CSV table of C-alpha atoms (C1' of nucleotides) in Angstrom, one decimal:
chain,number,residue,atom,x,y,z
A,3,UNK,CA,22.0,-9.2,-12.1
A,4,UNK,CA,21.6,-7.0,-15.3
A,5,UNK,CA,17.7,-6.5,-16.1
A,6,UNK,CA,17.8,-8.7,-18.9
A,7,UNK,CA,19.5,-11.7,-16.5
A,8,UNK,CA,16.3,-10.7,-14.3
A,9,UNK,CA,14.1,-11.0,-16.9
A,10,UNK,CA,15.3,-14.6,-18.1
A,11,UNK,CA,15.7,-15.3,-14.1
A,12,UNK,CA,11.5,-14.6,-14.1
A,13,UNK,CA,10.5,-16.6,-17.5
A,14,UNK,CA,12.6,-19.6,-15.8
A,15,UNK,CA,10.5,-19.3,-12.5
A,16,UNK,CA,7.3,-19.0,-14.7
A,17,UNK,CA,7.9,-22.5,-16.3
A,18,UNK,CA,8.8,-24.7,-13.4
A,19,UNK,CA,6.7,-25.6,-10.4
A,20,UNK,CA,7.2,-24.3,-7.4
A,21,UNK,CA,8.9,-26.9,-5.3
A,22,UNK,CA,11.5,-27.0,-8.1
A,23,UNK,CA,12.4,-23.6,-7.3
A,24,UNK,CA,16.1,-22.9,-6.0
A,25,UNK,CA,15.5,-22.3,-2.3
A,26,UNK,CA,16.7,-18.8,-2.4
A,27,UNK,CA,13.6,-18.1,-4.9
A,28,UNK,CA,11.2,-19.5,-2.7
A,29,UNK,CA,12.2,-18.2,0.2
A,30,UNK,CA,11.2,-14.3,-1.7
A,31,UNK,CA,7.8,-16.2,-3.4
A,32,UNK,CA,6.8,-16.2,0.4
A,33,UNK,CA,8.5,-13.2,1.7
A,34,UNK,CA,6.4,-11.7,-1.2
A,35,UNK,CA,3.2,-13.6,-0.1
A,36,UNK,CA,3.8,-12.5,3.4
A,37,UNK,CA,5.0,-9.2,2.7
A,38,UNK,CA,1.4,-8.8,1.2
A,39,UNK,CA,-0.9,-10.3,3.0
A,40,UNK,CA,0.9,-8.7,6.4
A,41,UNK,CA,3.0,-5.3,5.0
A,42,UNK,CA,7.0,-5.5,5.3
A,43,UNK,CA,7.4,-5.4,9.0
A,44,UNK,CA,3.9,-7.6,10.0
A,45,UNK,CA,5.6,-10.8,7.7
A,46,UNK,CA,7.9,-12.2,10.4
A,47,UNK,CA,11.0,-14.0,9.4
A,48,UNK,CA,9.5,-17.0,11.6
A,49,UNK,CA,6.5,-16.5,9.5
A,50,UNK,CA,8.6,-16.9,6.1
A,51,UNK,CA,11.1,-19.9,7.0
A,52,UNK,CA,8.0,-21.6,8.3
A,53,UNK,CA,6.1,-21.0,4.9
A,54,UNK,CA,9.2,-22.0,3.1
A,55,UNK,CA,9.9,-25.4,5.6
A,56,UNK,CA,12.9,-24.4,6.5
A,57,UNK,CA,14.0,-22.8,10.2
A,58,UNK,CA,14.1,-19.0,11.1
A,59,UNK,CA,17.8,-18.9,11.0
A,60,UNK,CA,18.2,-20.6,7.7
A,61,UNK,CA,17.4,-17.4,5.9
A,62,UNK,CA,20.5,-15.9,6.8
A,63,UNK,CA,22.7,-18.0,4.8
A,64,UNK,CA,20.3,-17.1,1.6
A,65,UNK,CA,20.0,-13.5,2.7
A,66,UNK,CA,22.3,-11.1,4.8
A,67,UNK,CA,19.0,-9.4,6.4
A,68,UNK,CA,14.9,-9.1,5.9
A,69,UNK,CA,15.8,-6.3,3.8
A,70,UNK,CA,17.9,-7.8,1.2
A,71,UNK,CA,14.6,-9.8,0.2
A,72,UNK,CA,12.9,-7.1,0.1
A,73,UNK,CA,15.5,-5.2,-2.1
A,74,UNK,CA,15.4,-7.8,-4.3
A,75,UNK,CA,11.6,-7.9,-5.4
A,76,UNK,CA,11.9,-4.5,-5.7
A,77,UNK,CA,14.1,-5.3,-8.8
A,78,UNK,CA,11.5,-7.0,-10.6
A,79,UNK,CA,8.9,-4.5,-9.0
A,80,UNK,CA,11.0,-1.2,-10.4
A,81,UNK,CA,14.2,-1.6,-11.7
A,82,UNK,CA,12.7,-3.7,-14.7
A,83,UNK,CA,9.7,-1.6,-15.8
A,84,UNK,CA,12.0,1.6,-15.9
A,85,UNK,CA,14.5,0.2,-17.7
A,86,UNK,CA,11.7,-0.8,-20.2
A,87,UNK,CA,10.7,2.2,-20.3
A,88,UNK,CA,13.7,4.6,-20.5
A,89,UNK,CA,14.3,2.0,-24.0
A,90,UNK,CA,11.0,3.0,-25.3
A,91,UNK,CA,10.8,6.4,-25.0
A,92,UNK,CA,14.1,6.5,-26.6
A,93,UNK,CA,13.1,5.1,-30.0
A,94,UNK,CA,11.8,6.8,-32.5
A,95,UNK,CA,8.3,5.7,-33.5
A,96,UNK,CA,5.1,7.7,-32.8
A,97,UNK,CA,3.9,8.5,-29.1
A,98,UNK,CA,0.6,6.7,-29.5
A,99,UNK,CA,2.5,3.2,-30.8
A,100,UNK,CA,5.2,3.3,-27.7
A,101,UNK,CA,2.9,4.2,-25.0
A,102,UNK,CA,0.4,1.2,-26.4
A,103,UNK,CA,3.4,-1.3,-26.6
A,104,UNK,CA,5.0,0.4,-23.6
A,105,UNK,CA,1.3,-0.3,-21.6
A,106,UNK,CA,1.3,-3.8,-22.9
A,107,UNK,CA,4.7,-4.9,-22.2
A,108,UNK,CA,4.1,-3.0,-18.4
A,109,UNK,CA,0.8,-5.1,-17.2
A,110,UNK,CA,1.6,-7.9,-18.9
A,111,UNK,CA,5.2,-8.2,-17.1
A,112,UNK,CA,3.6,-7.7,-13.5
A,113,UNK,CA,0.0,-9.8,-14.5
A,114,UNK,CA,2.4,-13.0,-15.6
A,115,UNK,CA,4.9,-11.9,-12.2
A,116,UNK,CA,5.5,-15.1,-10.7
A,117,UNK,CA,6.5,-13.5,-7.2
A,118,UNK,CA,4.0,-11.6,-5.6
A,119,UNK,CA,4.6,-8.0,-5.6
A,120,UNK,CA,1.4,-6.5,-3.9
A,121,UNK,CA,3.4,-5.5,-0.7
A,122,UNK,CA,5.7,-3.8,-2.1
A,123,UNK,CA,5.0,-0.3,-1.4
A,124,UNK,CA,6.6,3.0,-2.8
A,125,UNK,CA,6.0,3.3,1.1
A,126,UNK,CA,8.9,1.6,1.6
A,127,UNK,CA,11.2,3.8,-0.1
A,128,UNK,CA,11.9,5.9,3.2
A,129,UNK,CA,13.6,2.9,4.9
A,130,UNK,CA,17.2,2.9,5.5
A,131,UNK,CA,19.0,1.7,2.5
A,132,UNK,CA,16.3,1.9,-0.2
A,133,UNK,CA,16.6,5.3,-1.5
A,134,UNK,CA,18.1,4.2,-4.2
A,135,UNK,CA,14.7,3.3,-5.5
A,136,UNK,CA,13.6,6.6,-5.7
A,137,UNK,CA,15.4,7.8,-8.3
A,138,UNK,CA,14.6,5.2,-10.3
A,139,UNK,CA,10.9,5.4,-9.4
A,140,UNK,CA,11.8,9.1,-11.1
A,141,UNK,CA,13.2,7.8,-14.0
A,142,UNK,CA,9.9,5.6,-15.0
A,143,UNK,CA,7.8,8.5,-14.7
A,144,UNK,CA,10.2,11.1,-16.5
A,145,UNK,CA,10.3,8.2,-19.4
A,146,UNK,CA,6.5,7.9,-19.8
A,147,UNK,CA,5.7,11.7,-19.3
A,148,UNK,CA,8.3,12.1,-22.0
A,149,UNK,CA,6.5,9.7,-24.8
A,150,UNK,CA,3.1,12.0,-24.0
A,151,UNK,CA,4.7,15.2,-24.2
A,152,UNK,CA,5.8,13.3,-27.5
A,153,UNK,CA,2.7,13.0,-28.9
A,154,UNK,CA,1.5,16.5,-27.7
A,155,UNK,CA,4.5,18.3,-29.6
A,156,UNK,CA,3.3,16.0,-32.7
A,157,UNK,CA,-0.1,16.5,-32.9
A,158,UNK,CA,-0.9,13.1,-32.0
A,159,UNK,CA,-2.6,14.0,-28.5
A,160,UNK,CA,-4.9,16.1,-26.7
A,161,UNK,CA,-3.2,18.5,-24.5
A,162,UNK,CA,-3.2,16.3,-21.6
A,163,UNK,CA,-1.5,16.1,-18.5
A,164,UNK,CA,2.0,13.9,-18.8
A,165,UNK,CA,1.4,13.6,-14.9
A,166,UNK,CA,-2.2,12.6,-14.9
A,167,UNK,CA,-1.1,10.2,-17.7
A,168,UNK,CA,1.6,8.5,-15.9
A,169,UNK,CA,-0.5,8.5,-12.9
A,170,UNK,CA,-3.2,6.4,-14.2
A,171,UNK,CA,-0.8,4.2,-15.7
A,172,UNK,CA,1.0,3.5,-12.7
A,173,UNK,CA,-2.2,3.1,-11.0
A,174,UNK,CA,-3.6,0.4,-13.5
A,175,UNK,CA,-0.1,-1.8,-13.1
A,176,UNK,CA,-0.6,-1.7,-9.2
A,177,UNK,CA,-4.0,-3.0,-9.9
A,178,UNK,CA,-3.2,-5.5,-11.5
A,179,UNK,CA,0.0,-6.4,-9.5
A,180,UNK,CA,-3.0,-6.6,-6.9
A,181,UNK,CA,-5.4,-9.1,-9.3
A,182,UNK,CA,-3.5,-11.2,-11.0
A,183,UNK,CA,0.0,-13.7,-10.1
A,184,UNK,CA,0.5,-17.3,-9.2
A,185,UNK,CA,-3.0,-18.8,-7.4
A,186,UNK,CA,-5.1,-15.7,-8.2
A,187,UNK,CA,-7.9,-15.0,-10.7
A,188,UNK,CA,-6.6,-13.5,-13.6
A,189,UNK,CA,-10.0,-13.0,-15.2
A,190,UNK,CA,-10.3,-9.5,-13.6
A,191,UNK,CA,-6.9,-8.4,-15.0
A,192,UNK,CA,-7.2,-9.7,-18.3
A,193,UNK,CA,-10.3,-7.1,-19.0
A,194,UNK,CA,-8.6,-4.3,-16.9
A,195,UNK,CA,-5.5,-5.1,-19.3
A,196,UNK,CA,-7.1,-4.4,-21.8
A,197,UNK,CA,-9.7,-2.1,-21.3
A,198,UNK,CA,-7.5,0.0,-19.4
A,199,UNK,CA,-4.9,0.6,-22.6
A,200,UNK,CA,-7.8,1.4,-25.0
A,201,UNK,CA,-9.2,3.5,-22.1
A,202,UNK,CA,-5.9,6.0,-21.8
A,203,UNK,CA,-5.4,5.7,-25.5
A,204,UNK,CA,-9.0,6.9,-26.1
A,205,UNK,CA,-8.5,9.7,-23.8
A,206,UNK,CA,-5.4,10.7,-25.5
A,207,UNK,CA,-5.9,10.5,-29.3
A,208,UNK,CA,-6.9,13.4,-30.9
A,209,UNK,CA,-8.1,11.1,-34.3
A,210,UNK,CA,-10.1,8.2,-32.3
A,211,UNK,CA,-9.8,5.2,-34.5
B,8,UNK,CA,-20.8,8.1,14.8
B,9,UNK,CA,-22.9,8.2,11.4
B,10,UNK,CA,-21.5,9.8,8.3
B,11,UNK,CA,-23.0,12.9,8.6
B,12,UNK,CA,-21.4,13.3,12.1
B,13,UNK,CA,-17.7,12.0,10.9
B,14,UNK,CA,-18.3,15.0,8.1
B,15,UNK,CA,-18.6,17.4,10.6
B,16,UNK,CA,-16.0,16.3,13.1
B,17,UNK,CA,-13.5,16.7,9.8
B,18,UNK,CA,-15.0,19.8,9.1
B,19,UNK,CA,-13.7,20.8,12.8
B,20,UNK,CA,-10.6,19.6,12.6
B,21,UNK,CA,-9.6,21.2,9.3
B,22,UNK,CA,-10.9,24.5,11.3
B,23,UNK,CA,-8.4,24.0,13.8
B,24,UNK,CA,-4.7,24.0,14.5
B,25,UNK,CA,-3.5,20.5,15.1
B,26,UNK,CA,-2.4,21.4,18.4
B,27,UNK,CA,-5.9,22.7,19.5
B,28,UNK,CA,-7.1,19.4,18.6
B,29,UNK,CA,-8.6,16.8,21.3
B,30,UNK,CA,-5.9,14.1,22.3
B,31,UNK,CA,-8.1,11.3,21.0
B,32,UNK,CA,-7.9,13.2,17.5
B,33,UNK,CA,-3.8,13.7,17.6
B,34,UNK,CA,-3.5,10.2,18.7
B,35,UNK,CA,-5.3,9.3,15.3
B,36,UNK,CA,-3.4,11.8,13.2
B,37,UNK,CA,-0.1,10.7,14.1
B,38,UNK,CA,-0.9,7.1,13.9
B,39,UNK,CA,-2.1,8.1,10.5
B,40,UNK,CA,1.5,9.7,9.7
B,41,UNK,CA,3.3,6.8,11.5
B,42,UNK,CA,1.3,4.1,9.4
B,43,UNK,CA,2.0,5.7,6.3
B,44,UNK,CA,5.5,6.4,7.2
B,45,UNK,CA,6.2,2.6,8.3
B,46,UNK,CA,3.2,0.2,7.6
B,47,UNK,CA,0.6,-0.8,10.6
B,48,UNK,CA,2.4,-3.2,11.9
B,49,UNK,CA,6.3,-1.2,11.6
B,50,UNK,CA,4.1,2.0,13.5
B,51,UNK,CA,4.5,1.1,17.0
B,52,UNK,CA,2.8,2.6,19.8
B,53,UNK,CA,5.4,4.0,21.2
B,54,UNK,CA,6.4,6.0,18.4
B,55,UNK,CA,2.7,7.0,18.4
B,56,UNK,CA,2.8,7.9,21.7
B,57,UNK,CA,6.1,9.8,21.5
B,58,UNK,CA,4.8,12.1,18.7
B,59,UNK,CA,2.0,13.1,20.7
B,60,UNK,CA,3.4,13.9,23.7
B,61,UNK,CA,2.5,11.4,25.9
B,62,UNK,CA,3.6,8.3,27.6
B,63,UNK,CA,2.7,4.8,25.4
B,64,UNK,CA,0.1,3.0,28.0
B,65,UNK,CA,-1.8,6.0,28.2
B,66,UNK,CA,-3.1,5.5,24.6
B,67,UNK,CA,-4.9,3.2,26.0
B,68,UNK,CA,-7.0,5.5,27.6
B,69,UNK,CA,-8.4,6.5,24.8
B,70,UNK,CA,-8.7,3.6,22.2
B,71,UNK,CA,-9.0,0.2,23.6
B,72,UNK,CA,-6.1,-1.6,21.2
B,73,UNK,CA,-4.0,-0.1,18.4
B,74,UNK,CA,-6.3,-1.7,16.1
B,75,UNK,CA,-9.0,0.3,16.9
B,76,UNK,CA,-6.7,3.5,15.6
B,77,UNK,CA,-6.8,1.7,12.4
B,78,UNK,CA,-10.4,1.3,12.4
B,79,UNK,CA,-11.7,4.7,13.1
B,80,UNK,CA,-8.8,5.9,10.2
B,81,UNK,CA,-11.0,3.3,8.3
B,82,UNK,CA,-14.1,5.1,8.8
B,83,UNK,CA,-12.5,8.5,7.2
B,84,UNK,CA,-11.1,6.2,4.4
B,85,UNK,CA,-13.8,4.2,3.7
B,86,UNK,CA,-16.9,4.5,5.3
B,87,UNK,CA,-17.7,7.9,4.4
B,88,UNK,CA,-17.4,7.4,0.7
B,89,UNK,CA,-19.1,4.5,0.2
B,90,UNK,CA,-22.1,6.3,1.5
B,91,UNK,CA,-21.9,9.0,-0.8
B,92,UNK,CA,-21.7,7.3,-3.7
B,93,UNK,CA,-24.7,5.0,-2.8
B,94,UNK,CA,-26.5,8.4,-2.2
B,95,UNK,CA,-25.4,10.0,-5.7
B,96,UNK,CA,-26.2,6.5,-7.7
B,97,UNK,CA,-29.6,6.3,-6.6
B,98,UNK,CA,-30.0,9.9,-7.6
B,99,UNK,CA,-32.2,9.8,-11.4
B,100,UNK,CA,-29.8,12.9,-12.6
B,101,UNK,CA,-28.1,11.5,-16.1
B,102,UNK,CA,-25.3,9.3,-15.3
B,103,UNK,CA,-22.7,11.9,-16.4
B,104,UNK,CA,-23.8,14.3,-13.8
B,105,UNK,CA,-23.8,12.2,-11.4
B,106,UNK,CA,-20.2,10.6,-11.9
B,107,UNK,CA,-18.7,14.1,-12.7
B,108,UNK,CA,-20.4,14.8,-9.1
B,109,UNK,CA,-19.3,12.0,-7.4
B,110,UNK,CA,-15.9,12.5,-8.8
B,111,UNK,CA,-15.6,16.3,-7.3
B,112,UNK,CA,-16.5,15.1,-3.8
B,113,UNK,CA,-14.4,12.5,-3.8
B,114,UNK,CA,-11.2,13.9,-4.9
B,115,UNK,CA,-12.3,17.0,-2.5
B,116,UNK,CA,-12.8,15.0,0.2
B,117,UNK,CA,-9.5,12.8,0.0
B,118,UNK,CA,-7.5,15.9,-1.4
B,119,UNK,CA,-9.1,18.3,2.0
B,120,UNK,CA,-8.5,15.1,4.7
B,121,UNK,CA,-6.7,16.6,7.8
B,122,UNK,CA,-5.9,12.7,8.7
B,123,UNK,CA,-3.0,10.8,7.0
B,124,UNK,CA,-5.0,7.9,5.3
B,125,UNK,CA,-1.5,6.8,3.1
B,126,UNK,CA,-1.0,3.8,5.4
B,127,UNK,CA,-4.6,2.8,5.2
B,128,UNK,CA,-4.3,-0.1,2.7
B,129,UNK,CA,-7.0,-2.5,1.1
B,130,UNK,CA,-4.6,-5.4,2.2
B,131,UNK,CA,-5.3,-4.7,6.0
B,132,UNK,CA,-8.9,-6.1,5.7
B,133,UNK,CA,-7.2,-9.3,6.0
B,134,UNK,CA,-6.9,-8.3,9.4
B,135,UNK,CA,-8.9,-9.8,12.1
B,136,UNK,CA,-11.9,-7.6,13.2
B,137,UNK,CA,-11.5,-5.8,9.7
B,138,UNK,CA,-13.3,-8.4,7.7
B,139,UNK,CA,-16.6,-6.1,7.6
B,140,UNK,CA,-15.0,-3.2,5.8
B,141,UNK,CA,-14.8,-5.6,2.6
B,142,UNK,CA,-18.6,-5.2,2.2
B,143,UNK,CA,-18.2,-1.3,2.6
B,144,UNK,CA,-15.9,-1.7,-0.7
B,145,UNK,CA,-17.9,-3.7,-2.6
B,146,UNK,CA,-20.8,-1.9,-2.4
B,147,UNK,CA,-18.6,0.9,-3.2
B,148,UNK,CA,-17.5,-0.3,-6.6
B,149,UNK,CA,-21.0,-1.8,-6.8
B,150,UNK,CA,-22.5,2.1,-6.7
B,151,UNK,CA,-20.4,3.7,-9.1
B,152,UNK,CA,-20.3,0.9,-11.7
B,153,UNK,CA,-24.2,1.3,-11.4
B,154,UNK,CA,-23.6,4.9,-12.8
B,155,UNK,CA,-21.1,3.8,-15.5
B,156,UNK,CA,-24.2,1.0,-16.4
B,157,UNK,CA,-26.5,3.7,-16.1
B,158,UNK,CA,-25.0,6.0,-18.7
B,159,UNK,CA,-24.1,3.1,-21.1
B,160,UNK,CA,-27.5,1.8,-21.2
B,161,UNK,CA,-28.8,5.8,-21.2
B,162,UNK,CA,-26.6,6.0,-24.8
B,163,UNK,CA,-24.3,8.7,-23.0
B,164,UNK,CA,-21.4,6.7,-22.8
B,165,UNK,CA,-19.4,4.4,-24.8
B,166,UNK,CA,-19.3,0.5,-23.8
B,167,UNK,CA,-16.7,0.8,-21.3
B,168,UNK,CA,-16.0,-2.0,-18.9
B,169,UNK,CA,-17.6,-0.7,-15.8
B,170,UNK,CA,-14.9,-2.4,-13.5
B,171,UNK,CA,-12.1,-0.6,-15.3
B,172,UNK,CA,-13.6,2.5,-14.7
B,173,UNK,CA,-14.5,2.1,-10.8
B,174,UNK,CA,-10.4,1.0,-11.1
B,175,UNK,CA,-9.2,4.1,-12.4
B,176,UNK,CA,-11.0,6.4,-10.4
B,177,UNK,CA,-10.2,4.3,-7.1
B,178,UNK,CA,-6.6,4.5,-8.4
B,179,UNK,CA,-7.0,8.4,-9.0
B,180,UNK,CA,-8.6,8.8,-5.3
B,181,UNK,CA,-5.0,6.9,-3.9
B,182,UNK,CA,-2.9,8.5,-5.6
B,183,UNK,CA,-5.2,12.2,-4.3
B,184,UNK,CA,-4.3,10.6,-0.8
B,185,UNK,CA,-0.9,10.2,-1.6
B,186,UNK,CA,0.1,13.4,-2.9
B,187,UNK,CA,-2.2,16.0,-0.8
B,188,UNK,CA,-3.1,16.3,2.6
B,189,UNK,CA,-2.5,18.3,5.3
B,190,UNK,CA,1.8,19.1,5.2
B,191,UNK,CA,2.3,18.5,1.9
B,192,UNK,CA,2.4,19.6,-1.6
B,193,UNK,CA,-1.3,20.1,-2.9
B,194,UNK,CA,-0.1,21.7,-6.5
B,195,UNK,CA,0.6,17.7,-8.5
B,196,UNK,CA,-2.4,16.7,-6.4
B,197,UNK,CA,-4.8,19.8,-7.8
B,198,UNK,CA,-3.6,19.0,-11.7
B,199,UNK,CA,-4.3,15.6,-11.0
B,200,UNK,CA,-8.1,16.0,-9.2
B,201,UNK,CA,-9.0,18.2,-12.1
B,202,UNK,CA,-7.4,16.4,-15.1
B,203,UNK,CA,-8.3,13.0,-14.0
B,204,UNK,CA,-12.2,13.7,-13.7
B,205,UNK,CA,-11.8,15.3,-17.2
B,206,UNK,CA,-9.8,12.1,-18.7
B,207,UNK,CA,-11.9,10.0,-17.2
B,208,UNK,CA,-15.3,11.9,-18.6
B,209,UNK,CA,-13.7,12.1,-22.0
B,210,UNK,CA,-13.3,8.2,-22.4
B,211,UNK,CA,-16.7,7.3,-21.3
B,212,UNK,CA,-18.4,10.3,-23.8
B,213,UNK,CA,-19.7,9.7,-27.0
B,214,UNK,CA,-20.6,13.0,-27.4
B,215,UNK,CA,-17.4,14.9,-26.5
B,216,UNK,CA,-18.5,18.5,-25.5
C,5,DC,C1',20.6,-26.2,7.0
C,6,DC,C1',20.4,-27.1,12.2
C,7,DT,C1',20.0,-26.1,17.6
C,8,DA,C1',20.6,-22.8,21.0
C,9,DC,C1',20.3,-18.4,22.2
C,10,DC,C1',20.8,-13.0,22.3
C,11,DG,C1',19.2,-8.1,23.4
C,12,DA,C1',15.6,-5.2,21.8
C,13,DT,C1',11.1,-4.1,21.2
C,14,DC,C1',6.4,-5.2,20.8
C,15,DG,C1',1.1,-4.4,22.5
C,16,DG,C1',-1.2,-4.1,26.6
C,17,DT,C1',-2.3,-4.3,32.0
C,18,DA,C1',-2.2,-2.9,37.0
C,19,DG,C1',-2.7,0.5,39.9
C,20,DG,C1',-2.7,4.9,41.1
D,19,DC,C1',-2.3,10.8,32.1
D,20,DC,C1',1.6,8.6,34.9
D,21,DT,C1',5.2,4.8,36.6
D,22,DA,C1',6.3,0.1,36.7
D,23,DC,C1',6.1,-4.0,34.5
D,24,DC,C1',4.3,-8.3,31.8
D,25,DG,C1',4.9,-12.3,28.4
D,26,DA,C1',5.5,-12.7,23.6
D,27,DT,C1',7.8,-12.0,19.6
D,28,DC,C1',11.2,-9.6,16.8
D,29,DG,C1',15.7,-9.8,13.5
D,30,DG,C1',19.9,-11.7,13.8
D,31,DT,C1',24.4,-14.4,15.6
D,32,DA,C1',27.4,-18.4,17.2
D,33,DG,C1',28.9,-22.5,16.2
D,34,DG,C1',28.5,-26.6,14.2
DNA sequence: CCTACCGATCGGTAGG
DNA sequence: CCTACCGATCGGTAGG
């Protein structure tokens, strides 16, 4: 699946209930819960196929192993954001105006996340099979540092650090990967949102508006 | 042991070769790389027990269960810094001073760890017998947004949300555990310590020295 | 999607 | 700190 089929694949999940989910879907929704609550290896297949109402061994005609699910969230996790954000960086309007609607796309993409996403950990990256991720973890950061050294070049920003930048960013969408989704509060998130934009922005901007 | 005394024993460690270190001590550092590496649950005694150079049931000789590894890691994670910040927040020093301090000693002491404390996740309070640590992180955040209030109220900085500030600089302190540490690369992690403290202190001024 | 079952590995104990 | 070993649980397969 392309990113935008993912994408469409999400917005579909968003508008139906959860028992109306293809089987397959729920089966990640609680790998995903699991995966959280327990870390990749503590969410037991038993524990997931019981969650789901189905038995242990019916997994295995949805996926080939435990790690295919986990492959897959890690699609909506990381492939989609860094294709988002290799886009942005490539157009051609100001730094300040594609970081803000990079940052709002970004936490607004994992706050609405239907699957839960908190356990999956750049962690993860080491097991077999999943290096694949790595480079595209790269890729995000590459794209983001490039909008600030942007801005820099322009005069737009303070001489900041692109990594420090693209740190805190990636920090604030884990946080509110952790805060909001399905069944949580999303009171929390909604201020970190948007606090946490104006915050960066505020830190960056060498006119302060 | 009390703070003070987990300060010291860290102190001692960092003094010493890792291989001049008590068992009980290896046993907890390679847990700590082995949880990182794989998750809690995907660390398994024996590969624990392997990387020390012992046989796996004589662990047990010197912590009770696996779990309590994962407790005294939480100590060095947790426990420590909490304190501190409860002692800089009641300080009367101007709230600036006493963020910008807390920041320094935070980012030092995650940044200087000898113990790998990249597998220690907020998610394993869940765990049984690790329910009491979720007090020791709320009073956490509860001490530095005291500061943030502080200085807000105080005129010295802006009107911030105090919860997306005690976010960032939690986020800045994982990522400080992520990228430094004993064996790997302190250079990103030095950048970030200094230009995060900075960001951060530049979006909370209103009088931008 | 089910029942029946596999070999491997898990955390931990007994006893020295 | 060791050898020997325990019952429980793991991810996955066979065959319908």
């Amino acid at each position: 699946m392309s990113t935008d089929d993912l994408i469409g694949h999400v917005e579909r999940l968003r508008a139906a209930p959860l028992d109306r989910w293809p089987t397959r879907d729920r089966i990640l929704y609680e790998a995903g819960r699991l995966m959280a609550a327990k870390g990749y290896h503590g969410a037991s297949t038993r524990d997931i196929s019981t969650a789901v109402g189905i038995r242990q061994p019916s997994l295995f005609s949805h996926f080939p192993s435990k790690r295919d699910m986990l492959v897959e969230l890690m699609r909506y996790e990381m492939s989609v954001p860094t294709d988002k954000a290799r886009q942005i960086a490539a157009e051609s309007a100001p730094a300040a105006d594609r970081l803000l609607r990079y940052m709002q796309w970004d936490f607004d993409w994992y706050a609405r996340m239907p699957l839960d996403l908190r356990g999956i950990k750049e962690e993860l990256l080491d097991e077999p099979g999943l290096e694949r991720f790595k480079g595209e973890l790269a890729a995000w950061k590459r794209a983001i540092e490039r909008i600030v050294r942007d801005g820099i070049h322009a005069g737009e920003f303070h001489d900041a650090s692109p990594a420090v930048v693209s740190t805190m960013m990636s920090s604030i969408s884990w946080e509110i990967v952790r805060t909001s989704g399905l069944g949580r509060s999303r009171s929390a998130s909604s201020t970190l949102r948007l606090g946490a934009a104006e915050f960066i922005l505020r830190g960056l901007l060498v006119d302060r508006g």
